[in-house]
Coordinates of C-alpha atoms in Angstrom, one line a residue:
L1 CA -63.4 -75.8 89.3
G2 CA -61.2 -76.0 92.7
G3 CA -57.5 -74.7 93.6
G4 CA -56.9 -71.7 94.9
F5 CA -54.7 -73.2 98.3
H6 CA -53.8 -69.6 99.1
H7 CA -52.4 -70.5 102.7
C8 CA -49.8 -72.7 101.5
S9 CA -46.5 -71.3 101.0
S10 CA -43.7 -73.1 99.5
D11 CA -42.7 -74.6 103.0
K12 CA -45.5 -74.9 104.7
G13 CA -48.9 -76.0 104.8
G14 CA -51.9 -74.2 106.6
G15 CA -55.6 -73.5 106.7
F16 CA -57.0 -76.7 104.6
C17 CA -54.0 -76.0 102.3
A18 CA -51.9 -78.6 101.5
Y19 CA -49.8 -77.6 98.1
A20 CA -48.9 -73.9 97.3
D21 CA -51.0 -74.2 93.8
I22 CA -50.8 -70.4 93.3
T23 CA -47.0 -69.6 93.5
L24 CA -46.1 -72.8 91.7
A25 CA -49.0 -72.1 88.4
I26 CA -47.1 -68.4 88.5
K27 CA -43.5 -69.9 89.1
F28 CA -44.4 -72.5 85.9
L29 CA -45.5 -69.9 83.9
F30 CA -42.5 -67.6 84.4
E31 CA -40.0 -70.1 83.9
R32 CA -41.4 -71.8 80.9
V33 CA -43.8 -69.7 79.2
Q34 CA -42.1 -67.2 76.8
G35 CA -43.5 -63.6 77.1
V36 CA -44.8 -64.2 81.0
S37 CA -43.1 -61.9 83.1
K38 CA -45.6 -60.2 85.5
A39 CA -48.0 -61.6 87.2
T40 CA -51.1 -60.0 89.2
I41 CA -53.0 -61.9 92.0
I42 CA -56.3 -60.7 92.5
D43 CA -57.7 -62.9 95.9
L44 CA -61.0 -62.1 96.6
D45 CA -61.5 -65.2 99.3
A46 CA -62.6 -64.1 102.4
H47 CA -59.4 -64.9 104.1
Q48 CA -55.9 -63.1 103.6
G49 CA -54.0 -65.4 101.4
N50 CA -50.4 -65.5 103.3
G51 CA -49.1 -68.4 101.7
H52 CA -48.5 -66.9 98.3
E53 CA -48.0 -63.3 99.9
R54 CA -45.0 -65.4 101.7
D55 CA -43.4 -66.7 98.6
F56 CA -43.5 -63.7 96.6
M57 CA -42.5 -61.1 99.7
D58 CA -39.7 -59.6 97.7
D59 CA -40.8 -60.9 93.8
H60 CA -41.4 -57.3 92.3
R61 CA -42.7 -59.3 89.4
V62 CA -45.6 -60.1 91.3
Y63 CA -48.3 -57.6 92.5
I64 CA -51.0 -58.8 95.2
M65 CA -54.5 -57.3 95.5
D66 CA -56.2 -59.0 98.9
A67 CA -59.5 -58.2 100.1
Y68 CA -60.4 -60.1 103.4
N69 CA -62.4 -60.1 106.7
R70 CA -59.5 -58.5 108.9
Y71 CA -60.5 -60.1 112.0
I72 CA -60.1 -63.9 110.8
Y73 CA -57.7 -66.4 110.2
P74 CA -54.8 -65.9 109.4
G75 CA -54.0 -62.4 110.5
D76 CA -50.3 -63.2 109.2
G77 CA -48.6 -59.4 109.8
I78 CA -45.2 -60.7 108.1
A79 CA -47.4 -61.9 104.8
K80 CA -49.1 -58.6 105.0
R81 CA -46.1 -56.4 103.6
A82 CA -46.0 -58.4 100.3
I83 CA -49.7 -56.9 99.6
K84 CA -49.5 -54.0 97.1
R85 CA -52.9 -53.1 97.4
K86 CA -54.5 -54.1 100.6
V87 CA -58.5 -54.3 101.5
E88 CA -59.4 -55.1 104.9
L89 CA -63.0 -55.7 105.6
E90 CA -65.2 -55.3 108.3
W91 CA -67.7 -58.1 109.8
G92 CA -70.8 -58.4 107.8
T93 CA -69.6 -56.4 105.0
E94 CA -72.7 -56.2 102.5
D95 CA -72.8 -56.2 98.8
T96 CA -72.8 -52.5 98.0
E97 CA -69.8 -51.6 99.9
Y98 CA -68.0 -54.9 99.0
L99 CA -68.6 -54.5 95.1
Q100 CA -67.4 -50.8 95.2
K101 CA -64.3 -51.6 96.9
V102 CA -64.1 -54.5 94.6
H103 CA -64.5 -52.5 91.5
T104 CA -62.2 -49.6 92.7
H105 CA -59.4 -51.8 93.8
V106 CA -59.2 -54.2 91.0
E107 CA -58.9 -51.2 88.5
G108 CA -56.5 -49.5 90.5
A109 CA -54.2 -52.3 90.6
L110 CA -54.6 -53.6 86.9
N111 CA -53.6 -49.4 86.1
E112 CA -50.7 -49.4 88.7
L113 CA -49.3 -52.6 86.5
K114 CA -50.4 -54.4 83.3
P115 CA -49.5 -58.2 84.0
D116 CA -48.9 -61.0 81.5
I117 CA -51.4 -62.9 83.5
I118 CA -54.0 -62.5 86.5
V119 CA -54.4 -65.0 89.1
Y120 CA -58.1 -64.7 90.1
N121 CA -58.4 -66.5 93.9
A122 CA -62.4 -66.3 93.5
G123 CA -63.4 -67.5 97.0
T124 CA -67.3 -67.8 98.0
D125 CA -66.7 -67.8 101.6
I126 CA -67.7 -64.3 101.6
L127 CA -71.4 -65.6 101.1
D128 CA -73.6 -64.5 103.6
G129 CA -74.3 -67.4 106.2
D130 CA -70.6 -68.9 105.7
P131 CA -69.2 -70.3 109.0
L132 CA -66.0 -68.9 108.3
G133 CA -66.0 -66.0 106.4
G134 CA -67.7 -63.8 108.5
L135 CA -69.0 -61.5 105.5
A136 CA -72.4 -60.9 104.1
I137 CA -72.5 -60.9 100.3
S138 CA -75.5 -62.3 98.6
P139 CA -75.5 -65.1 95.6
Q140 CA -75.9 -62.0 93.2
G141 CA -73.0 -60.1 94.4
I142 CA -70.9 -63.0 94.1
V143 CA -71.8 -63.5 90.6
K144 CA -71.5 -59.4 90.0
R145 CA -67.9 -59.9 91.8
D146 CA -66.6 -62.4 89.3
E147 CA -68.0 -60.3 86.2
V148 CA -66.2 -57.3 87.8
V149 CA -62.9 -58.9 87.7
F150 CA -63.1 -60.9 84.1
K151 CA -64.5 -57.2 82.8
A152 CA -61.4 -55.5 83.7
A153 CA -59.3 -58.6 82.5
R154 CA -60.9 -58.8 79.0
S155 CA -61.0 -54.7 78.6
R156 CA -57.4 -54.8 78.9
R157 CA -56.9 -58.2 76.7
I158 CA -55.1 -60.0 79.9
P159 CA -55.4 -63.7 80.0
I160 CA -56.8 -64.7 83.5
L161 CA -57.0 -67.9 85.5
M162 CA -59.6 -68.5 88.0
V163 CA -59.4 -70.8 91.2
T164 CA -62.6 -71.3 93.3
S165 CA -60.8 -71.5 96.5
G166 CA -62.8 -71.2 99.8
G167 CA -66.5 -71.7 100.4
Y168 CA -67.8 -73.8 103.3
Q169 CA -72.1 -73.9 102.2
K170 CA -73.6 -76.4 100.1
R171 CA -75.3 -73.8 98.2
T172 CA -71.7 -72.6 96.8
A173 CA -71.7 -75.0 94.1
R174 CA -75.1 -73.4 92.7
I175 CA -73.4 -70.0 92.9
I176 CA -70.3 -70.8 91.2
A177 CA -72.3 -72.7 88.5
D178 CA -74.4 -69.0 88.0
S179 CA -71.3 -67.5 87.8
I180 CA -69.6 -69.2 85.2
I181 CA -72.7 -69.4 82.9
N182 CA -73.1 -65.2 83.5
L183 CA -69.2 -65.1 82.2
H184 CA -70.2 -67.3 79.6
N185 CA -73.1 -65.6 78.4
L186 CA -71.5 -62.3 78.6
G187 CA -68.6 -63.7 76.4
L188 CA -65.9 -63.1 79.1
I189 CA -64.9 -66.5 78.8
D190 CA -64.1 -68.9 75.6
K191 CA -65.3 -66.1 73.8
E192 CA -65.2 -68.1 70.7
L193 CA -67.7 -70.5 71.8
A194 CA -69.3 -67.7 73.9
T195 CA -70.3 -65.8 70.7
S196 CA -71.5 -68.7 68.6
G197 CA -73.6 -70.2 71.4
A198 CA -74.7 -67.7 74.3
G199 CA -77.0 -69.2 76.2
N200 CA -76.8 -72.8 74.9
P201 CA -78.8 -75.1 76.8
K202 CA -75.9 -78.0 76.4
V203 CA -73.3 -76.0 77.7
E204 CA -75.5 -74.4 80.6
Q205 CA -76.5 -78.0 81.3
M206 CA -73.3 -79.5 81.5
I207 CA -72.2 -76.8 84.2
R208 CA -75.4 -77.5 86.3
D209 CA -74.4 -81.0 86.4
S210 CA -70.9 -80.0 87.5
A211 CA -72.4 -78.3 90.0
K212 CA -74.3 -81.1 91.2
D213 CA -71.6 -83.5 91.4
I214 CA -69.7 -80.8 93.6
S215 CA -72.6 -80.9 96.1
K216 CA -72.9 -84.4 96.4
L217 CA -69.0 -84.1 97.5
S218 CA -69.8 -81.6 100.1

């Protein structure tokens, strides 16, 4: 629960991001894990992920899809050249339009290139009322968004790494917990555990307790 510092590149921090964890994770996999030679970044934080875009600008092993509010930070035109599938959103975009675009472009991205790993930057700053995101997605819309991404990965048997990235309201912790419970109950994460104990109250309570701890930190 955490990570997704997508404004930090290998040589420069920015936007609350002090180290380039997405870049580091992908480079580590390429260099040290046999069979991992292609990666797709699906960045659905409300802000453009200019850090990893700058790092992989000329690296054809990395496919980047980025959906973001076109009017907010960072507006990095140079970094945008690295985006293979760019989805620029308007102020106040709501669930129906957003989820349709996410579904269309996630499917399109994974059909263009089947990667060995997906890094999913799952920012909750798309939530209605977020002071920095400028979008208007409901809590249910965020849960559904994560489900769309995980279903696309599962149908293609692609491993997925999810980082939670931006989100600047206390209630985002509860939404993240609800999404993880939903993914678990659908068998989209930890399939062996999910099929043997979907709806396991101990698992759900553990996630809820984690959410409460995050809320305290907020």
